């Protein structure tokens, strides 16, 4: 039953009739599917997102994941699914609100409604079996939910998904997702051959029968929509003139590791990092690599350090709690000057926190989590494409500087899917990591260049390179040395390397005008949302620019100079900060967002911050509101 | 295209091993290309090379000229570069080689072993080249002239890893020249040799090559060729004339010799004249040996019992084998029908 006929979407809306059906033309749309956990909504969304990208739409998908593995069914907090924002142009973030949603029950839908995730005029395709459910409580819940939903301008279309799926399968819980895929396919006029191919890919490890059944279900959804819906939504596709690939951030990290010539991924499973090692487990051995699942997080990093010490290219991957456990060993790697890449896929914390949800709250732990002085490199890719390429750069920096390089991604990048140009592989990425030339006579284990702190790498078995590796304070011969000069010198040399790396970095680019009233500074996965918010603000006549940092340790040069060109500087981050007007909060005791804290310390500029920890990516609209709010507070740093 | 349909069949059978070998060579070519790109040209060894090594993530973020000054590699000496360039040329020739690279025709009266050894040594130059490239990238390529390092490398000098990557060979020869002993030394690693036998041959020329880990096939058509190509280990096959035995010895089929051997055609006529210097008697023994190996102990023991004069001869095989046969014979003599 269609209650309204309005639809929404960004861009110019043109309407035309095609055989009595309304065709809504928009430049982009956000569609989502939401169900109870275990009903396959994520799979549906993944297939749909990949098909959109392969057809030539810009796309960005975000998984809707409950915090619990198996939350109670029909609960508002238990919704699981996928949100796909796609359009004619490149899409860089998940946007503000969903324009069309397929929901398997009214409770998960209500959850999305209460999170303000749906546009005011969203189209809702809702499973209607609950309206006539034998349980009167469920019928009552249905009525109450629809009443709550009626406060908005939604157009609700009831769909007999259960009834239709029962014509094909005995258990519709294992089929509704493909029926929903068929609904999407019809509504957005997607290429059915591409969808079938994507279904085949998704179920490549299952039997032909499973594939055929899923295709039948998808086709049934398509046919139902064709027979019952009075509208379609047209989003023009533009085929890229260069080959594109579609993947999520964890796959990009895994593929980047292969491309970078890495030989060992030593890990312990942890959400949301695990899927990267799952991906590598499937492909790594074909390229001579090994995935080692250690007995715990500490052992995992220990194995990686050992392999690297022996001359292999090793990395480890983890998330917040795992990073905490690895800290002592990371100090060892810095102390022994073993090259090591550490990928931290950030999630909500502290403690177990929000395992499946996004946060950017590991920055300070990544930089300063080790005891003593353990200078190392921290960088943060901002897009899924950068997840791939960052692994090549991380390896090269780790080996050139004989140090730890941490790559900070997050759950948003890890599970989001985005198309990007297929990387052109270069064999030089895979260059052998060590030289086995004999060590010239008289050369110590750490032949530190006093100017740069750099030294050439020694590996076991190298002629005349024998030494004892120790985490104890040591001199250049790697002999344990407690004298003041040796420790001072070792610390200075290790620190000098970071300064030297900073010397090779370029100042970050400013997005927008080079000066103005407000500069928004971000890092990591928020780039797309920040830049979209800046674009909207500028379109409204506001003098706003942004600057996105990828090197966080060392920070890129020139920041102070850039900041001085703006009246106000504000970081936007997904980690906690006190609001300036909260009770007891003063300028003196206010806990600021993590990058903000760093920037204040490094530049002595009074950098402000706006940060949130909703367990979701930031919406451009919310950032825009924050920009307006900060500008309304007046200018002046 | 090969005109002989057997050659076509043989090349199809070894297509997968050829692909594996080529893939390994192409990978090495790319690695060496990368090495040379970063060490050869003075213009390339500057910013462009640093940019390439750092990858796209560094673009606009790292000053390549400054970063390049930190790379501590010593400049390559010209002699070392020449060696690597020569290795690169060899690898490229092998990578670009067509299927003729994997075919040999042994001239009538020539030694099979010598022909195989020569071709494998030539292809071994690819491994030598890969070693040189590996030493160069590891910084340990210091001594030895290019000629010494990159000369044809005999199979006996191949490492275990190289033997696992061995290229397959299709060898066309006269049946009279097929002496299994010529191939014994090559039955290691993942070597695959497929023989196309012309003219008359002995009935079971490959039987002497049967060992627990070697796949041995005599066939008249494509029977067993798929398993031959897929076998993880050394394998030899021959497309033999109609009057020769046809059998498969597949190590994957079990621990017992008789489980591993499947004889699906035994010659009906006995050898009547010598072939390639092997007498009728020698050919008969070759065939008897094959048939004996293919029989389970009970049958073997029974046949031993039937031929009483032979049992009187002192056992010549391993003691354990004789004990097994004796046990099997005793078992065959027992009347088990009334038990239980």
mmCIF file of N, CA, C and O in Angstrom, chain A residues 379-381 386 389-390 392-393 396-397 400-401 426-429 431-432 434-438 452 454 456 500-501 503-507 527 550-551 556, chain B residues 30-31 33-35 37-39 44 48-58 60-64 66-67 70-73 80 137-140 142:
data_model
loop_
_atom_site.group_PDB
_atom_site.id
_atom_site.type_symbol
_atom_site.label_atom_id
_atom_site.label_comp_id
_atom_site.label_asym_id
_atom_site.label_seq_id
_atom_site.Cartn_x
_atom_site.Cartn_y
_atom_site.Cartn_z
ATOM 1 N N UNK A 379 50.691 6.808 9.878
ATOM 2 C CA UNK A 379 50.002 7.435 8.748
ATOM 3 C C UNK A 379 48.587 6.882 8.635
ATOM 4 O O UNK A 379 48.288 5.806 9.159
ATOM 5 N N UNK A 380 47.745 7.648 7.961
ATOM 6 C CA UNK A 380 46.328 7.283 7.921
ATOM 7 C C UNK A 380 45.759 7.478 6.519
ATOM 8 O O UNK A 380 45.605 8.620 6.073
ATOM 9 N N UNK A 381 45.475 6.380 5.813
ATOM 10 C CA UNK A 381 44.797 6.525 4.524
ATOM 11 C C UNK A 381 43.391 7.070 4.725
ATOM 12 O O UNK A 381 42.762 6.814 5.757
ATOM 13 N N UNK A 386 43.404 4.547 -1.028
ATOM 14 C CA UNK A 386 44.627 4.833 -0.265
ATOM 15 C C UNK A 386 45.006 3.683 0.664
ATOM 16 O O UNK A 386 46.176 3.528 0.997
ATOM 17 N N UNK A 389 47.332 1.686 -1.548
ATOM 18 C CA UNK A 389 48.640 2.297 -1.831
ATOM 19 C C UNK A 389 49.448 2.587 -0.566
ATOM 20 O O UNK A 389 50.676 2.641 -0.623
ATOM 21 N N UNK A 390 48.769 2.769 0.556
ATOM 22 C CA UNK A 390 49.518 3.097 1.776
ATOM 23 C C UNK A 390 50.439 1.951 2.194
ATOM 24 O O UNK A 390 51.476 2.183 2.826
ATOM 25 N N UNK A 392 52.295 0.103 0.277
ATOM 26 C CA UNK A 392 53.561 0.202 -0.466
ATOM 27 C C UNK A 392 54.459 1.258 0.198
ATOM 28 O O UNK A 392 55.636 1.016 0.454
ATOM 29 N N UNK A 393 53.868 2.390 0.495
ATOM 30 C CA UNK A 393 54.640 3.480 1.099
ATOM 31 C C UNK A 393 55.094 3.103 2.508
ATOM 32 O O UNK A 393 56.228 3.379 2.909
ATOM 33 N N UNK A 396 58.114 0.876 2.387
ATOM 34 C CA UNK A 396 59.343 1.561 1.981
ATOM 35 C C UNK A 396 59.868 2.434 3.113
ATOM 36 O O UNK A 396 61.078 2.471 3.382
ATOM 37 N N UNK A 397 58.972 3.124 3.794
ATOM 38 C CA UNK A 397 59.425 3.994 4.891
ATOM 39 C C UNK A 397 59.970 3.131 6.034
ATOM 40 O O UNK A 397 61.017 3.432 6.611
ATOM 41 N N UNK A 400 63.416 1.953 4.925
ATOM 42 C CA UNK A 400 64.410 3.028 4.784
ATOM 43 C C UNK A 400 64.819 3.555 6.161
ATOM 44 O O UNK A 400 65.989 3.847 6.402
ATOM 45 N N UNK A 401 63.839 3.644 7.066
ATOM 46 C CA UNK A 401 64.114 4.248 8.373
ATOM 47 C C UNK A 401 64.291 3.212 9.479
ATOM 48 O O UNK A 401 64.474 3.575 10.631
ATOM 49 N N UNK A 426 54.001 -1.957 -9.938
ATOM 50 C CA UNK A 426 55.389 -1.678 -10.295
ATOM 51 C C UNK A 426 56.275 -2.696 -9.572
ATOM 52 O O UNK A 426 56.189 -2.813 -8.348
ATOM 53 N N UNK A 427 57.106 -3.434 -10.330
ATOM 54 C CA UNK A 427 57.937 -4.463 -9.667
ATOM 55 C C UNK A 427 58.859 -3.878 -8.611
ATOM 56 O O UNK A 427 59.313 -4.606 -7.720
ATOM 57 N N UNK A 428 59.129 -2.588 -8.706
ATOM 58 C CA UNK A 428 60.028 -1.987 -7.707
ATOM 59 C C UNK A 428 59.405 -1.939 -6.323
ATOM 60 O O UNK A 428 60.096 -1.816 -5.335
ATOM 61 N N UNK A 429 58.077 -2.071 -6.267
ATOM 62 C CA UNK A 429 57.432 -2.146 -4.943
ATOM 63 C C UNK A 429 57.905 -3.381 -4.185
ATOM 64 O O UNK A 429 57.869 -3.423 -2.972
ATOM 65 N N UNK A 431 60.847 -4.932 -4.393
ATOM 66 C CA UNK A 431 62.298 -5.100 -4.341
ATOM 67 C C UNK A 431 62.735 -5.831 -3.070
ATOM 68 O O UNK A 431 62.149 -5.635 -2.003
ATOM 69 N N UNK A 432 63.777 -6.658 -3.229
ATOM 70 C CA UNK A 432 64.249 -7.425 -2.066
ATOM 71 C C UNK A 432 64.556 -6.477 -0.907
ATOM 72 O O UNK A 432 65.118 -5.402 -1.114
ATOM 73 N N UNK A 434 66.566 -6.656 1.719
ATOM 74 C CA UNK A 434 67.876 -6.523 2.361
ATOM 75 C C UNK A 434 68.986 -6.755 1.351
ATOM 76 O O UNK A 434 68.805 -7.427 0.343
ATOM 77 N N UNK A 435 70.126 -6.199 1.650
ATOM 78 C CA UNK A 435 71.325 -6.523 0.893
ATOM 79 C C UNK A 435 72.129 -7.511 1.730
ATOM 80 O O UNK A 435 72.331 -7.303 2.922
ATOM 81 N N UNK A 436 72.549 -8.589 1.078
ATOM 82 C CA UNK A 436 73.318 -9.592 1.829
ATOM 83 C C UNK A 436 74.824 -9.425 1.617
ATOM 84 O O UNK A 436 75.599 -10.322 1.911
ATOM 85 N N UNK A 437 75.203 -8.281 1.093
ATOM 86 C CA UNK A 437 76.637 -8.036 0.921
ATOM 87 C C UNK A 437 77.351 -8.165 2.259
ATOM 88 O O UNK A 437 76.787 -7.797 3.298
ATOM 89 N N UNK A 438 78.573 -8.672 2.243
ATOM 90 C CA UNK A 438 79.312 -8.763 3.503
ATOM 91 C C UNK A 438 79.447 -7.384 4.130
ATOM 92 O O UNK A 438 79.545 -6.369 3.434
ATOM 93 N N UNK A 452 71.675 11.817 10.372
ATOM 94 C CA UNK A 452 70.306 11.377 10.073
ATOM 95 C C UNK A 452 69.774 10.310 11.024
ATOM 96 O O UNK A 452 68.570 10.060 11.065
ATOM 97 N N UNK A 454 70.157 7.305 10.486
ATOM 98 C CA UNK A 454 69.912 6.105 9.677
ATOM 99 C C UNK A 454 71.105 5.161 9.751
ATOM 100 O O UNK A 454 72.244 5.595 9.910
ATOM 101 N N UNK A 456 72.476 1.033 8.220
ATOM 102 C CA UNK A 456 72.139 -0.053 7.296
ATOM 103 C C UNK A 456 71.697 -1.288 8.082
ATOM 104 O O UNK A 456 72.116 -1.501 9.219
ATOM 105 N N UNK A 500 64.089 13.444 10.231
ATOM 106 C CA UNK A 500 64.568 13.371 8.845
ATOM 107 C C UNK A 500 63.414 13.021 7.909
ATOM 108 O O UNK A 500 63.268 13.604 6.829
ATOM 109 N N UNK A 501 62.569 12.101 8.337
ATOM 110 C CA UNK A 501 61.405 11.765 7.500
ATOM 111 C C UNK A 501 60.529 13.009 7.320
ATOM 112 O O UNK A 501 60.071 13.309 6.219
ATOM 113 N N UNK A 503 61.403 15.933 7.260
ATOM 114 C CA UNK A 503 62.090 16.838 6.336
ATOM 115 C C UNK A 503 61.783 16.485 4.881
ATOM 116 O O UNK A 503 61.872 17.334 3.988
ATOM 117 N N UNK A 504 61.432 15.217 4.629
ATOM 118 C CA UNK A 504 61.131 14.806 3.242
ATOM 119 C C UNK A 504 59.649 15.022 2.895
ATOM 120 O O UNK A 504 59.261 14.830 1.747
ATOM 121 N N UNK A 505 58.838 15.341 3.885
ATOM 122 C CA UNK A 505 57.397 15.471 3.625
ATOM 123 C C UNK A 505 57.075 16.853 3.067
ATOM 124 O O UNK A 505 57.759 17.831 3.352
ATOM 125 N N UNK A 506 56.001 16.893 2.306
ATOM 126 C CA UNK A 506 55.523 18.167 1.765
ATOM 127 C C UNK A 506 54.390 18.693 2.648
ATOM 128 O O UNK A 506 53.718 17.899 3.321
ATOM 129 N N UNK A 507 54.180 19.969 2.591
ATOM 130 C CA UNK A 507 53.049 20.558 3.333
ATOM 131 C C UNK A 507 51.746 20.013 2.751
ATOM 132 O O UNK A 507 51.665 19.762 1.548
ATOM 133 N N UNK A 527 37.542 12.175 5.407
ATOM 134 C CA UNK A 527 37.886 13.143 4.355
ATOM 135 C C UNK A 527 36.693 13.457 3.446
ATOM 136 O O UNK A 527 36.386 14.622 3.198
ATOM 137 N N UNK A 550 47.595 13.091 6.316
ATOM 138 C CA UNK A 550 47.823 11.649 6.177
ATOM 139 C C UNK A 550 49.010 11.200 7.008
ATOM 140 O O UNK A 550 49.054 10.061 7.439
ATOM 141 N N UNK A 551 49.965 12.079 7.204
ATOM 142 C CA UNK A 551 51.086 11.750 8.091
ATOM 143 C C UNK A 551 50.805 12.374 9.454
ATOM 144 O O UNK A 551 50.664 13.588 9.572
ATOM 145 N N UNK A 556 53.035 16.565 8.889
ATOM 146 C CA UNK A 556 53.574 17.227 7.699
ATOM 147 C C UNK A 556 53.995 18.653 8.047
ATOM 148 O O UNK A 556 53.413 19.272 8.952
ATOM 149 N N UNK B 30 60.026 -10.053 -14.395
ATOM 150 C CA UNK B 30 59.509 -8.777 -13.880
ATOM 151 C C UNK B 30 60.336 -8.277 -12.695
ATOM 152 O O UNK B 30 60.571 -7.083 -12.547
ATOM 153 N N UNK B 31 60.775 -9.216 -11.864
ATOM 154 C CA UNK B 31 61.600 -8.803 -10.726
ATOM 155 C C UNK B 31 62.912 -8.195 -11.211
ATOM 156 O O UNK B 31 63.380 -7.168 -10.709
ATOM 157 N N UNK B 33 63.461 -6.932 -14.175
ATOM 158 C CA UNK B 33 63.158 -5.668 -14.851
ATOM 159 C C UNK B 33 63.101 -4.530 -13.817
ATOM 160 O O UNK B 33 63.633 -3.447 -14.029
ATOM 161 N N UNK B 34 62.462 -4.824 -12.691
ATOM 162 C CA UNK B 34 62.364 -3.826 -11.621
ATOM 163 C C UNK B 34 63.740 -3.454 -11.088
ATOM 164 O O UNK B 34 64.044 -2.282 -10.867
ATOM 165 N N UNK B 35 64.592 -4.477 -10.928
ATOM 166 C CA UNK B 35 65.934 -4.214 -10.420
ATOM 167 C C UNK B 35 66.688 -3.307 -11.384
ATOM 168 O O UNK B 35 67.299 -2.310 -10.994
ATOM 169 N N UNK B 37 65.470 -1.390 -13.694
ATOM 170 C CA UNK B 37 64.863 -0.059 -13.798
ATOM 171 C C UNK B 37 65.380 0.857 -12.704
ATOM 172 O O UNK B 37 65.536 2.057 -12.900
ATOM 173 N N UNK B 38 65.641 0.276 -11.550
ATOM 174 C CA UNK B 38 66.062 1.120 -10.435
ATOM 175 C C UNK B 38 67.574 1.274 -10.353
ATOM 176 O O UNK B 38 68.069 2.045 -9.557
ATOM 177 N N UNK B 39 68.337 0.510 -11.148
ATOM 178 C CA UNK B 39 69.790 0.607 -11.033
ATOM 179 C C UNK B 39 70.482 1.004 -12.329
ATOM 180 O O UNK B 39 71.651 1.349 -12.316
ATOM 181 N N UNK B 44 66.869 7.568 -14.363
ATOM 182 C CA UNK B 44 65.786 6.840 -13.685
ATOM 183 C C UNK B 44 66.090 6.599 -12.218
ATOM 184 O O UNK B 44 65.197 6.333 -11.432
ATOM 185 N N UNK B 48 62.320 9.763 -10.227
ATOM 186 C CA UNK B 48 61.337 8.835 -10.801
ATOM 187 C C UNK B 48 61.390 7.488 -10.114
ATOM 188 O O UNK B 48 60.358 6.898 -9.792
ATOM 189 N N UNK B 49 62.586 7.025 -9.882
ATOM 190 C CA UNK B 49 62.726 5.726 -9.238
ATOM 191 C C UNK B 49 62.269 5.768 -7.785
ATOM 192 O O UNK B 49 61.613 4.851 -7.297
ATOM 193 N N UNK B 50 62.595 6.831 -7.097
ATOM 194 C CA UNK B 50 62.153 6.968 -5.710
ATOM 195 C C UNK B 50 60.628 7.023 -5.653
ATOM 196 O O UNK B 50 60.000 6.388 -4.803
ATOM 197 N N UNK B 51 60.048 7.763 -6.593
ATOM 198 C CA UNK B 51 58.589 7.860 -6.651
ATOM 199 C C UNK B 51 57.979 6.488 -6.868
ATOM 200 O O UNK B 51 57.009 6.111 -6.204
ATOM 201 N N UNK B 52 58.577 5.741 -7.792
ATOM 202 C CA UNK B 52 58.031 4.414 -8.087
ATOM 203 C C UNK B 52 58.114 3.513 -6.868
ATOM 204 O O UNK B 52 57.185 2.779 -6.549
ATOM 205 N N UNK B 53 59.211 3.586 -6.166
ATOM 206 C CA UNK B 53 59.380 2.702 -5.006
ATOM 207 C C UNK B 53 58.438 3.067 -3.861
ATOM 208 O O UNK B 53 58.048 2.211 -3.088
ATOM 209 N N UNK B 54 58.147 4.367 -3.755
ATOM 210 C CA UNK B 54 57.278 4.794 -2.645
ATOM 211 C C UNK B 54 55.797 4.570 -2.942
ATOM 212 O O UNK B 54 54.973 4.535 -2.029
ATOM 213 N N UNK B 55 55.444 4.457 -4.213
ATOM 214 C CA UNK B 55 54.046 4.203 -4.559
ATOM 215 C C UNK B 55 53.203 5.459 -4.577
ATOM 216 O O UNK B 55 53.654 6.559 -4.202
ATOM 217 N N UNK B 56 51.964 5.281 -5.023
ATOM 218 C CA UNK B 56 51.079 6.428 -5.278
ATOM 219 C C UNK B 56 50.690 7.174 -4.007
ATOM 220 O O UNK B 56 50.376 8.366 -4.055
ATOM 221 N N UNK B 57 50.690 6.520 -2.879
ATOM 222 C CA UNK B 57 50.289 7.167 -1.630
ATOM 223 C C UNK B 57 51.225 8.336 -1.296
ATOM 224 O O UNK B 57 50.825 9.309 -0.650
ATOM 225 N N UNK B 58 52.476 8.217 -1.759
ATOM 226 C CA UNK B 58 53.464 9.251 -1.432
ATOM 227 C C UNK B 58 53.344 10.467 -2.341
ATOM 228 O O UNK B 58 53.908 11.527 -2.029
ATOM 229 N N UNK B 60 52.731 13.763 -3.928
ATOM 230 C CA UNK B 60 52.304 15.043 -3.365
ATOM 231 C C UNK B 60 52.561 15.166 -1.876
ATOM 232 O O UNK B 60 52.357 16.230 -1.297
ATOM 233 N N UNK B 61 52.975 14.086 -1.272
ATOM 234 C CA UNK B 61 53.190 14.121 0.192
ATOM 235 C C UNK B 61 54.656 14.004 0.558
ATOM 236 O O UNK B 61 55.052 14.397 1.647
ATOM 237 N N UNK B 62 55.425 13.349 -0.329
ATOM 238 C CA UNK B 62 56.848 13.180 -0.038
ATOM 239 C C UNK B 62 57.660 13.845 -1.150
ATOM 240 O O UNK B 62 57.346 13.706 -2.332
ATOM 241 N N UNK B 63 58.680 14.552 -0.745
ATOM 242 C CA UNK B 63 59.589 15.176 -1.696
ATOM 243 C C UNK B 63 60.588 14.093 -2.121
ATOM 244 O O UNK B 63 61.449 13.688 -1.344
ATOM 245 N N UNK B 64 60.430 13.648 -3.372
ATOM 246 C CA UNK B 64 61.229 12.497 -3.814
ATOM 247 C C UNK B 64 62.727 12.787 -3.812
ATOM 248 O O UNK B 64 63.532 11.911 -3.484
ATOM 249 N N UNK B 66 64.420 14.701 -1.893
ATOM 250 C CA UNK B 66 64.957 14.613 -0.514
ATOM 251 C C UNK B 66 64.980 13.172 -0.031
ATOM 252 O O UNK B 66 65.924 12.738 0.623
ATOM 253 N N UNK B 67 63.929 12.453 -0.359
ATOM 254 C CA UNK B 67 63.871 11.060 0.104
ATOM 255 C C UNK B 67 64.989 10.247 -0.538
ATOM 256 O O UNK B 67 65.595 9.385 0.097
ATOM 257 N N UNK B 70 68.244 9.690 1.072
ATOM 258 C CA UNK B 70 68.312 8.823 2.252
ATOM 259 C C UNK B 70 68.512 7.359 1.889
ATOM 260 O O UNK B 70 68.855 6.543 2.737
ATOM 261 N N UNK B 71 68.269 7.049 0.612
ATOM 262 C CA UNK B 71 68.401 5.644 0.217
ATOM 263 C C UNK B 71 69.887 5.301 0.223
ATOM 264 O O UNK B 71 70.686 5.929 -0.457
ATOM 265 N N UNK B 72 70.206 4.303 1.005
ATOM 266 C CA UNK B 72 71.612 4.067 1.312
ATOM 267 C C UNK B 72 72.310 3.119 0.346
ATOM 268 O O UNK B 72 73.469 2.808 0.529
ATOM 269 N N UNK B 73 71.584 2.658 -0.684
ATOM 270 C CA UNK B 73 72.208 1.661 -1.555
ATOM 271 C C UNK B 73 73.422 2.243 -2.264
ATOM 272 O O UNK B 73 73.385 3.355 -2.778
ATOM 273 N N UNK B 80 78.553 -5.621 -12.444
ATOM 274 C CA UNK B 80 77.405 -6.300 -11.843
ATOM 275 C C UNK B 80 76.147 -6.068 -12.701
ATOM 276 O O UNK B 80 75.370 -6.975 -12.946
ATOM 277 N N UNK B 137 70.014 -8.637 -6.403
ATOM 278 C CA UNK B 137 69.063 -7.878 -5.579
ATOM 279 C C UNK B 137 69.388 -8.038 -4.097
ATOM 280 O O UNK B 137 69.099 -7.149 -3.301
ATOM 281 N N UNK B 138 70.024 -9.162 -3.751
ATOM 282 C CA UNK B 138 70.396 -9.347 -2.345
ATOM 283 C C UNK B 138 71.755 -8.737 -2.037
ATOM 284 O O UNK B 138 72.230 -8.790 -0.912
ATOM 285 N N UNK B 139 72.397 -8.196 -3.069
ATOM 286 C CA UNK B 139 73.675 -7.527 -2.859
ATOM 287 C C UNK B 139 74.841 -8.479 -2.705
ATOM 288 O O UNK B 139 75.897 -8.098 -2.219
ATOM 289 N N UNK B 140 74.678 -9.729 -3.128
ATOM 290 C CA UNK B 140 75.769 -10.689 -2.933
ATOM 291 C C UNK B 140 76.381 -11.147 -4.250
ATOM 292 O O UNK B 140 77.048 -12.166 -4.299
ATOM 293 N N UNK B 142 79.081 -10.774 -6.403
ATOM 294 C CA UNK B 142 80.376 -10.105 -6.402
ATOM 295 C C UNK B 142 81.425 -10.775 -7.276
ATOM 296 O O UNK B 142 82.236 -10.121 -7.890
#
